[in-house]
Amino acid sequence: MEILITDTYEEISKAAARVVAKALNSKPDAVLGLATGSTPLGLYRELIRMHKDEGLDFSQVTTFNLDEYVGLRGDHPQSYHYFMHENLFKHVNIARPNIYIPSGTTDNYEAFCKWYEQRIVECGGIDLQVLGIGGNGHIGFNEPGSSLGSLTRIKTLTKGTRKANARFFKSMRDVPKYAVTMGIGTILKARKVVLLATGESKAQAVVDSLEGPVSSMCPASALQLHRFATYVIDQAAASKLTLDTYEH
Ligand code: PGA
């Protein structure tokens, strides 16, 4: 695993944007796996800047998002459809038919999840998957206990995750209880993975995932099995790491 430790959030965002830009420059029709949450916002801002100032081209890119809340329509301000549109897609030249985000409103989740997995394969597989990490070690909405071989499916959100995300909703009651998420097996199939983490609240999950055993109790620890996984994290998120060989 490659671990890059930076001083500021801006540096995390720029380093991650360079990884994405490199993928697009070497393969203009790359397939990106994308994440939501507060952490990748700076990355998306930087990609938008690179698109506007440097001509970073998304015209042939295909994207698959990790997850979506069950029960929220695409125009709900807290849906991940809305998030992606507002924070990235509407600002770059991506072709709308090339955007895939799990549905939170289908009437047949089983069929939808199967189709989502098939679409990823039909599009050639994910070249680069962007990830955040939950305080409990989740990636996507693969909460602790998720099968390390899991594919796209519905997951029940833990109380902790619902509490962490309640800040975006009017009240805890409004936070959805379920989500559709790519599985850990889906994520492991991506050719390259870049995980971003910032702040002390992620330090335990970061150390568990990098230095702990591979365990479904820390879903991100499955990335130890990946050949090309990079962590881009700040000092606070790195503060519990014990090896002195990480790159600063
Ligand atoms: P955050 O969420 O980026 O908002 O901290 C990350 C996650 O829960 O995966």
PDB file of C-alpha atoms and ligand atoms in Angstrom:
ATOM      1  CA  MET A   1       0.000   0.000   0.000  1.00  0.00           C
ATOM      2  CA  GLU A   2       1.095   3.509  -0.668  1.00  0.00           C
ATOM      3  CA  ILE A   3       0.489   5.991   2.155  1.00  0.00           C
ATOM      4  CA  LEU A   4       0.879   9.685   1.499  1.00  0.00           C
ATOM      5  CA  ILE A   5       0.615  11.956   4.536  1.00  0.00           C
ATOM      6  CA  THR A   6       0.010  15.650   3.921  1.00  0.00           C
ATOM      7  CA  ASP A   7      -0.298  18.724   6.134  1.00  0.00           C
ATOM      8  CA  THR A   8      -3.468  20.253   4.804  1.00  0.00           C
ATOM      9  CA  TYR A   9      -6.811  19.332   3.338  1.00  0.00           C
ATOM     10  CA  GLU A  10      -5.906  21.321   0.250  1.00  0.00           C
ATOM     11  CA  GLU A  11      -2.868  19.111  -0.297  1.00  0.00           C
ATOM     12  CA  ILE A  12      -4.990  15.975   0.047  1.00  0.00           C
ATOM     13  CA  SER A  13      -7.433  17.328  -2.509  1.00  0.00           C
ATOM     14  CA  LYS A  14      -4.697  18.326  -4.957  1.00  0.00           C
ATOM     15  CA  ALA A  15      -2.807  15.046  -4.611  1.00  0.00           C
ATOM     16  CA  ALA A  16      -6.006  13.079  -5.203  1.00  0.00           C
ATOM     17  CA  ALA A  17      -6.912  15.288  -8.181  1.00  0.00           C
ATOM     18  CA  ARG A  18      -3.485  14.595  -9.689  1.00  0.00           C
ATOM     19  CA  VAL A  19      -4.156  10.847  -9.398  1.00  0.00           C
ATOM     20  CA  VAL A  20      -7.520  11.264 -11.163  1.00  0.00           C
ATOM     21  CA  ALA A  21      -6.068  13.573 -13.833  1.00  0.00           C
ATOM     22  CA  LYS A  22      -3.259  11.097 -14.506  1.00  0.00           C
ATOM     23  CA  ALA A  23      -5.832   8.345 -15.004  1.00  0.00           C
ATOM     24  CA  LEU A  24      -7.828  10.504 -17.444  1.00  0.00           C
ATOM     25  CA  ASN A  25      -4.764  11.694 -19.329  1.00  0.00           C
ATOM     26  CA  SER A  26      -3.498   8.164 -19.883  1.00  0.00           C
ATOM     27  CA  LYS A  27      -6.978   6.817 -20.648  1.00  0.00           C
ATOM     28  CA  PRO A  28      -9.489   9.485 -21.748  1.00  0.00           C
ATOM     29  CA  ASP A  29     -12.372   6.999 -21.565  1.00  0.00           C
ATOM     30  CA  ALA A  30     -11.463   5.848 -18.069  1.00  0.00           C
ATOM     31  CA  VAL A  31     -14.137   4.470 -15.744  1.00  0.00           C
ATOM     32  CA  LEU A  32     -14.101   6.243 -12.374  1.00  0.00           C
ATOM     33  CA  GLY A  33     -15.669   5.030  -9.152  1.00  0.00           C
ATOM     34  CA  LEU A  34     -16.765   8.051  -7.137  1.00  0.00           C
ATOM     35  CA  ALA A  35     -17.557   8.744  -3.498  1.00  0.00           C
ATOM     36  CA  THR A  36     -19.691  11.291  -1.682  1.00  0.00           C
ATOM     37  CA  GLY A  37     -19.305  12.822   1.786  1.00  0.00           C
ATOM     38  CA  SER A  38     -17.371  15.849   3.012  1.00  0.00           C
ATOM     39  CA  THR A  39     -13.925  14.423   2.302  1.00  0.00           C
ATOM     40  CA  PRO A  40     -13.920  14.333  -1.519  1.00  0.00           C
ATOM     41  CA  LEU A  41     -15.432  17.833  -1.883  1.00  0.00           C
ATOM     42  CA  GLY A  42     -11.983  19.430  -2.225  1.00  0.00           C
ATOM     43  CA  LEU A  43     -11.004  16.827  -4.815  1.00  0.00           C
ATOM     44  CA  TYR A  44     -14.103  17.654  -6.860  1.00  0.00           C
ATOM     45  CA  ARG A  45     -13.417  21.398  -6.555  1.00  0.00           C
ATOM     46  CA  GLU A  46      -9.890  20.825  -7.825  1.00  0.00           C
ATOM     47  CA  LEU A  47     -11.099  18.649 -10.721  1.00  0.00           C
ATOM     48  CA  ILE A  48     -13.556  21.400 -11.701  1.00  0.00           C
ATOM     49  CA  ARG A  49     -10.702  23.925 -11.593  1.00  0.00           C
ATOM     50  CA  MET A  50      -8.526  21.651 -13.732  1.00  0.00           C
ATOM     51  CA  HIS A  51     -11.384  21.245 -16.198  1.00  0.00           C
ATOM     52  CA  LYS A  52     -11.900  25.014 -16.471  1.00  0.00           C
ATOM     53  CA  ASP A  53      -8.271  26.179 -16.342  1.00  0.00           C
ATOM     54  CA  GLU A  54      -6.368  23.283 -17.841  1.00  0.00           C
ATOM     55  CA  GLY A  55      -8.916  21.610 -20.088  1.00  0.00           C
ATOM     56  CA  LEU A  56      -9.146  18.346 -18.125  1.00  0.00           C
ATOM     57  CA  ASP A  57     -11.569  16.461 -20.326  1.00  0.00           C
ATOM     58  CA  PHE A  58     -14.434  14.319 -19.014  1.00  0.00           C
ATOM     59  CA  SER A  59     -16.205  13.886 -22.357  1.00  0.00           C
ATOM     60  CA  GLN A  60     -15.437  10.178 -22.649  1.00  0.00           C
ATOM     61  CA  VAL A  61     -15.364   9.350 -18.941  1.00  0.00           C
ATOM     62  CA  THR A  62     -17.841   6.974 -17.311  1.00  0.00           C
ATOM     63  CA  THR A  63     -18.552   7.151 -13.573  1.00  0.00           C
ATOM     64  CA  PHE A  64     -20.081   4.759 -11.084  1.00  0.00           C
ATOM     65  CA  ASN A  65     -20.927   6.079  -7.653  1.00  0.00           C
ATOM     66  CA  LEU A  66     -20.480   3.938  -4.591  1.00  0.00           C
ATOM     67  CA  ASP A  67     -23.812   4.345  -2.913  1.00  0.00           C
ATOM     68  CA  GLU A  68     -27.174   6.023  -2.435  1.00  0.00           C
ATOM     69  CA  TYR A  69     -29.703   6.265   0.377  1.00  0.00           C
ATOM     70  CA  VAL A  70     -32.784   4.103   0.036  1.00  0.00           C
ATOM     71  CA  GLY A  71     -35.918   6.214  -0.182  1.00  0.00           C
ATOM     72  CA  LEU A  72     -34.418   9.485  -1.408  1.00  0.00           C
ATOM     73  CA  ARG A  73     -35.302  10.668  -4.882  1.00  0.00           C
ATOM     74  CA  GLY A  74     -32.592  12.106  -7.107  1.00  0.00           C
ATOM     75  CA  ASP A  75     -33.845  15.639  -6.517  1.00  0.00           C
ATOM     76  CA  HIS A  76     -33.713  15.337  -2.705  1.00  0.00           C
ATOM     77  CA  PRO A  77     -30.951  17.709  -1.511  1.00  0.00           C
ATOM     78  CA  GLN A  78     -29.409  14.965   0.642  1.00  0.00           C
ATOM     79  CA  SER A  79     -29.441  12.309  -2.057  1.00  0.00           C
ATOM     80  CA  TYR A  80     -26.101  11.376  -3.539  1.00  0.00           C
ATOM     81  CA  HIS A  81     -27.547  11.965  -7.020  1.00  0.00           C
ATOM     82  CA  TYR A  82     -28.062  15.584  -6.036  1.00  0.00           C
ATOM     83  CA  PHE A  83     -24.664  15.809  -4.305  1.00  0.00           C
ATOM     84  CA  MET A  84     -22.782  14.568  -7.350  1.00  0.00           C
ATOM     85  CA  HIS A  85     -24.687  16.784  -9.726  1.00  0.00           C
ATOM     86  CA  GLU A  86     -24.124  19.908  -7.604  1.00  0.00           C
ATOM     87  CA  ASN A  87     -20.530  19.246  -6.613  1.00  0.00           C
ATOM     88  CA  LEU A  88     -19.076  17.816  -9.808  1.00  0.00           C
ATOM     89  CA  PHE A  89     -21.173  16.757 -12.763  1.00  0.00           C
ATOM     90  CA  LYS A  90     -22.871  20.045 -13.622  1.00  0.00           C
ATOM     91  CA  HIS A  91     -19.476  21.795 -13.702  1.00  0.00           C
ATOM     92  CA  VAL A  92     -17.619  19.455 -16.089  1.00  0.00           C
ATOM     93  CA  ASN A  93     -18.213  18.085 -19.591  1.00  0.00           C
ATOM     94  CA  ILE A  94     -19.265  14.580 -18.603  1.00  0.00           C
ATOM     95  CA  ALA A  95     -21.898  12.935 -20.819  1.00  0.00           C
ATOM     96  CA  ARG A  96     -25.059  12.374 -18.745  1.00  0.00           C
ATOM     97  CA  PRO A  97     -25.640   8.821 -20.074  1.00  0.00           C
ATOM     98  CA  ASN A  98     -22.185   7.882 -18.745  1.00  0.00           C
ATOM     99  CA  ILE A  99     -23.142   8.677 -15.146  1.00  0.00           C
ATOM    100  CA  TYR A 100     -24.238   5.770 -12.960  1.00  0.00           C
ATOM    101  CA  ILE A 101     -25.409   6.161  -9.373  1.00  0.00           C
ATOM    102  CA  PRO A 102     -27.236   3.437  -7.447  1.00  0.00           C
ATOM    103  CA  SER A 103     -30.980   3.964  -7.346  1.00  0.00           C
ATOM    104  CA  GLY A 104     -32.579   4.668  -4.001  1.00  0.00           C
ATOM    105  CA  THR A 105     -36.092   4.440  -5.422  1.00  0.00           C
ATOM    106  CA  THR A 106     -36.259   1.307  -7.556  1.00  0.00           C
ATOM    107  CA  ASP A 107     -39.080  -1.139  -6.847  1.00  0.00           C
ATOM    108  CA  ASN A 108     -36.762  -4.091  -7.434  1.00  0.00           C
ATOM    109  CA  TYR A 109     -33.485  -3.682  -5.569  1.00  0.00           C
ATOM    110  CA  GLU A 110     -32.280  -7.175  -6.275  1.00  0.00           C
ATOM    111  CA  ALA A 111     -32.586  -6.723 -10.043  1.00  0.00           C
ATOM    112  CA  PHE A 112     -31.172  -3.215  -9.875  1.00  0.00           C
ATOM    113  CA  CYS A 113     -28.073  -4.287  -7.928  1.00  0.00           C
ATOM    114  CA  LYS A 114     -27.443  -7.127 -10.351  1.00  0.00           C
ATOM    115  CA  TRP A 115     -27.767  -4.727 -13.283  1.00  0.00           C
ATOM    116  CA  TYR A 116     -25.390  -2.219 -11.629  1.00  0.00           C
ATOM    117  CA  GLU A 117     -22.701  -4.871 -11.263  1.00  0.00           C
ATOM    118  CA  GLN A 118     -23.260  -5.956 -14.868  1.00  0.00           C
ATOM    119  CA  ARG A 119     -23.003  -2.394 -16.145  1.00  0.00           C
ATOM    120  CA  ILE A 120     -19.629  -1.952 -14.408  1.00  0.00           C
ATOM    121  CA  VAL A 121     -18.359  -5.080 -16.164  1.00  0.00           C
ATOM    122  CA  GLU A 122     -19.862  -4.050 -19.534  1.00  0.00           C
ATOM    123  CA  CYS A 123     -18.148  -0.656 -19.266  1.00  0.00           C
ATOM    124  CA  GLY A 124     -14.803  -2.400 -18.827  1.00  0.00           C
ATOM    125  CA  GLY A 125     -14.504  -2.349 -15.023  1.00  0.00           C
ATOM    126  CA  ILE A 126     -13.522   0.531 -12.760  1.00  0.00           C
ATOM    127  CA  ASP A 127     -10.066   1.955 -13.488  1.00  0.00           C
ATOM    128  CA  LEU A 128      -9.821   4.164 -10.431  1.00  0.00           C
ATOM    129  CA  GLN A 129     -12.042   4.063  -7.360  1.00  0.00           C
ATOM    130  CA  VAL A 130     -12.136   7.083  -5.029  1.00  0.00           C
ATOM    131  CA  LEU A 131     -13.045   6.279  -1.421  1.00  0.00           C
ATOM    132  CA  GLY A 132     -13.641   8.028   1.874  1.00  0.00           C
ATOM    133  CA  ILE A 133     -13.642   6.084   5.128  1.00  0.00           C
ATOM    134  CA  GLY A 134     -16.163   6.143   7.963  1.00  0.00           C
ATOM    135  CA  GLY A 135     -15.110   6.549  11.587  1.00  0.00           C
ATOM    136  CA  ASN A 136     -16.083   2.893  11.938  1.00  0.00           C
ATOM    137  CA  GLY A 137     -13.933   1.818   8.983  1.00  0.00           C
ATOM    138  CA  HIS A 138     -16.734   1.588   6.442  1.00  0.00           C
ATOM    139  CA  ILE A 139     -16.055   2.118   2.743  1.00  0.00           C
ATOM    140  CA  GLY A 140     -19.076   3.000   0.674  1.00  0.00           C
ATOM    141  CA  PHE A 141     -21.848   1.977   3.063  1.00  0.00           C
ATOM    142  CA  ASN A 142     -20.205  -1.361   3.787  1.00  0.00           C
ATOM    143  CA  GLU A 143     -20.620  -1.241   7.521  1.00  0.00           C
ATOM    144  CA  PRO A 144     -18.606  -3.425   9.949  1.00  0.00           C
ATOM    145  CA  GLY A 145     -19.526  -7.055   9.466  1.00  0.00           C
ATOM    146  CA  SER A 146     -19.939  -6.690   5.694  1.00  0.00           C
ATOM    147  CA  SER A 147     -18.733  -9.658   3.715  1.00  0.00           C
ATOM    148  CA  LEU A 148     -15.340  -8.942   2.217  1.00  0.00           C
ATOM    149  CA  GLY A 149     -16.575 -10.514  -1.031  1.00  0.00           C
ATOM    150  CA  SER A 150     -19.867  -8.583  -1.141  1.00  0.00           C
ATOM    151  CA  LEU A 151     -21.285  -7.031  -4.311  1.00  0.00           C
ATOM    152  CA  THR A 152     -23.798  -4.191  -4.762  1.00  0.00           C
ATOM    153  CA  ARG A 153     -26.747  -4.662  -2.409  1.00  0.00           C
ATOM    154  CA  ILE A 154     -28.870  -3.023   0.285  1.00  0.00           C
ATOM    155  CA  LYS A 155     -27.212  -2.482   3.660  1.00  0.00           C
ATOM    156  CA  THR A 156     -28.690  -1.385   6.965  1.00  0.00           C
ATOM    157  CA  LEU A 157     -26.851   1.681   8.245  1.00  0.00           C
ATOM    158  CA  THR A 158     -25.436   1.544  11.754  1.00  0.00           C
ATOM    159  CA  LYS A 159     -26.697   4.012  14.351  1.00  0.00           C
ATOM    160  CA  GLY A 160     -23.226   5.585  14.383  1.00  0.00           C
ATOM    161  CA  THR A 161     -23.282   6.212  10.636  1.00  0.00           C
ATOM    162  CA  ARG A 162     -26.795   7.632  10.807  1.00  0.00           C
ATOM    163  CA  LYS A 163     -25.700   9.908  13.658  1.00  0.00           C
ATOM    164  CA  ALA A 164     -22.577  11.015  11.745  1.00  0.00           C
ATOM    165  CA  ASN A 165     -24.715  11.892   8.733  1.00  0.00           C
ATOM    166  CA  ALA A 166     -27.574  13.436  10.740  1.00  0.00           C
ATOM    167  CA  ARG A 167     -25.816  16.801  10.429  1.00  0.00           C
ATOM    168  CA  PHE A 168     -27.098  16.981   6.862  1.00  0.00           C
ATOM    169  CA  PHE A 169     -30.738  16.246   7.753  1.00  0.00           C
ATOM    170  CA  LYS A 170     -33.372  18.134   9.741  1.00  0.00           C
ATOM    171  CA  SER A 171     -33.454  15.489  12.440  1.00  0.00           C
ATOM    172  CA  MET A 172     -32.199  11.979  13.148  1.00  0.00           C
ATOM    173  CA  ARG A 173     -35.641  10.664  12.149  1.00  0.00           C
ATOM    174  CA  ASP A 174     -35.094  11.918   8.606  1.00  0.00           C
ATOM    175  CA  VAL A 175     -31.830  10.012   8.129  1.00  0.00           C
ATOM    176  CA  PRO A 176     -32.502   6.958   5.962  1.00  0.00           C
ATOM    177  CA  LYS A 177     -32.027   3.567   7.599  1.00  0.00           C
ATOM    178  CA  TYR A 178     -30.852   1.750   4.480  1.00  0.00           C
ATOM    179  CA  ALA A 179     -28.570   2.377   1.561  1.00  0.00           C
ATOM    180  CA  VAL A 180     -27.657   0.669  -1.693  1.00  0.00           C
ATOM    181  CA  THR A 181     -23.911   0.296  -1.864  1.00  0.00           C
ATOM    182  CA  MET A 182     -21.288  -1.308  -4.024  1.00  0.00           C
ATOM    183  CA  GLY A 183     -19.820  -4.201  -2.088  1.00  0.00           C
ATOM    184  CA  ILE A 184     -16.309  -4.653  -0.798  1.00  0.00           C
ATOM    185  CA  GLY A 185     -15.832  -7.249  -3.546  1.00  0.00           C
ATOM    186  CA  THR A 186     -16.922  -4.634  -6.106  1.00  0.00           C
ATOM    187  CA  ILE A 187     -14.408  -2.145  -4.737  1.00  0.00           C
ATOM    188  CA  LEU A 188     -11.590  -4.698  -4.697  1.00  0.00           C
ATOM    189  CA  LYS A 189     -12.137  -5.324  -8.414  1.00  0.00           C
ATOM    190  CA  ALA A 190     -11.235  -1.705  -9.275  1.00  0.00           C
ATOM    191  CA  ARG A 191      -7.792  -1.543 -10.895  1.00  0.00           C
ATOM    192  CA  LYS A 192      -6.641   1.229  -8.587  1.00  0.00           C
ATOM    193  CA  VAL A 193      -8.062   2.633  -5.365  1.00  0.00           C
ATOM    194  CA  VAL A 194      -7.382   5.963  -3.698  1.00  0.00           C
ATOM    195  CA  LEU A 195      -8.724   6.520  -0.187  1.00  0.00           C
ATOM    196  CA  LEU A 196      -8.896   9.987   1.339  1.00  0.00           C
ATOM    197  CA  ALA A 197      -9.156  10.711   5.035  1.00  0.00           C
ATOM    198  CA  THR A 198      -8.819  13.802   7.134  1.00  0.00           C
ATOM    199  CA  GLY A 199      -9.081  14.609  10.831  1.00  0.00           C
ATOM    200  CA  GLU A 200      -8.666  12.864  14.140  1.00  0.00           C
ATOM    201  CA  SER A 201     -12.107  11.268  13.932  1.00  0.00           C
ATOM    202  CA  LYS A 202     -10.706   8.994  11.210  1.00  0.00           C
ATOM    203  CA  ALA A 203      -7.404   8.129  12.941  1.00  0.00           C
ATOM    204  CA  GLN A 204      -8.622   4.891  14.549  1.00  0.00           C
ATOM    205  CA  ALA A 205     -10.261   3.642  11.347  1.00  0.00           C
ATOM    206  CA  VAL A 206      -7.116   4.505   9.385  1.00  0.00           C
ATOM    207  CA  VAL A 207      -4.776   2.618  11.725  1.00  0.00           C
ATOM    208  CA  ASP A 208      -7.161  -0.341  11.997  1.00  0.00           C
ATOM    209  CA  SER A 209      -7.433  -0.558   8.227  1.00  0.00           C
ATOM    210  CA  LEU A 210      -3.702  -0.284   7.562  1.00  0.00           C
ATOM    211  CA  GLU A 211      -2.050  -1.960  10.538  1.00  0.00           C
ATOM    212  CA  GLY A 212      -4.805  -4.151  11.926  1.00  0.00           C
ATOM    213  CA  PRO A 213      -5.842  -7.577  10.695  1.00  0.00           C
ATOM    214  CA  VAL A 214      -7.930  -7.919   7.540  1.00  0.00           C
ATOM    215  CA  SER A 215     -11.350  -8.191   9.102  1.00  0.00           C
ATOM    216  CA  SER A 216     -14.941  -7.479   8.191  1.00  0.00           C
ATOM    217  CA  MET A 217     -15.074  -5.533  11.470  1.00  0.00           C
ATOM    218  CA  CYS A 218     -13.015  -2.893   9.682  1.00  0.00           C
ATOM    219  CA  PRO A 219     -14.232  -3.049   6.084  1.00  0.00           C
ATOM    220  CA  ALA A 220     -11.442  -0.775   4.776  1.00  0.00           C
ATOM    221  CA  SER A 221      -8.883  -3.343   5.969  1.00  0.00           C
ATOM    222  CA  ALA A 222      -9.895  -5.367   2.892  1.00  0.00           C
ATOM    223  CA  LEU A 223      -7.818  -2.858   0.913  1.00  0.00           C
ATOM    224  CA  GLN A 224      -4.734  -4.624   2.281  1.00  0.00           C
ATOM    225  CA  LEU A 225      -5.621  -7.283  -0.301  1.00  0.00           C
ATOM    226  CA  HIS A 226      -5.549  -4.758  -3.145  1.00  0.00           C
ATOM    227  CA  ARG A 227      -2.432  -4.448  -5.323  1.00  0.00           C
ATOM    228  CA  PHE A 228      -2.761  -0.734  -6.060  1.00  0.00           C
ATOM    229  CA  ALA A 229      -4.305   1.048  -3.109  1.00  0.00           C
ATOM    230  CA  THR A 230      -3.141   4.515  -2.089  1.00  0.00           C
ATOM    231  CA  TYR A 231      -4.120   6.412   1.059  1.00  0.00           C
ATOM    232  CA  VAL A 232      -3.911  10.196   0.936  1.00  0.00           C
ATOM    233  CA  ILE A 233      -4.433  11.411   4.502  1.00  0.00           C
ATOM    234  CA  ASP A 234      -3.585  14.332   6.725  1.00  0.00           C
ATOM    235  CA  GLN A 235      -1.423  14.288   9.873  1.00  0.00           C
ATOM    236  CA  ALA A 236      -4.455  14.049  12.172  1.00  0.00           C
ATOM    237  CA  ALA A 237      -5.879  11.019  10.351  1.00  0.00           C
ATOM    238  CA  ALA A 238      -2.372   9.491  10.383  1.00  0.00           C
ATOM    239  CA  SER A 239      -1.768  10.236  14.058  1.00  0.00           C
ATOM    240  CA  LYS A 240      -2.258   6.651  15.288  1.00  0.00           C
ATOM    241  CA  LEU A 241      -0.045   4.950  12.695  1.00  0.00           C
ATOM    242  CA  THR A 242       3.012   3.289  14.192  1.00  0.00           C
ATOM    243  CA  LEU A 243       5.329   2.439  11.290  1.00  0.00           C
ATOM    244  CA  ASP A 244       7.913   5.084  10.428  1.00  0.00           C
ATOM    245  CA  THR A 245       8.102   4.210   6.760  1.00  0.00           C
ATOM    246  CA  TYR A 246       5.155   6.237   5.513  1.00  0.00           C
ATOM    247  CA  GLU A 247       5.749   9.035   3.035  1.00  0.00           C
ATOM    248  CA  HIS A 248       5.299  12.566   4.414  1.00  0.00           C
TER     249      HIS A 248
HETATM  250  P1  PGA B   1     -17.102  11.933   5.245  1.00  0.00           P
HETATM  251  O1  PGA B   1     -17.715  10.485   5.098  1.00  0.00           O
HETATM  252  O2  PGA B   1     -16.231  12.147   4.038  1.00  0.00           O
HETATM  253  O3  PGA B   1     -18.281  12.855   5.250  1.00  0.00           O
HETATM  254  O4  PGA B   1     -16.314  11.956   6.515  1.00  0.00           O
HETATM  255  C1  PGA B   1     -16.888   9.424   4.764  1.00  0.00           C
HETATM  256  C2  PGA B   1     -17.659   8.114   4.859  1.00  0.00           C
HETATM  257  O5  PGA B   1     -18.516   7.994   5.748  1.00  0.00           O
HETATM  258  O6  PGA B   1     -17.377   7.216   4.068  1.00  0.00           O
END
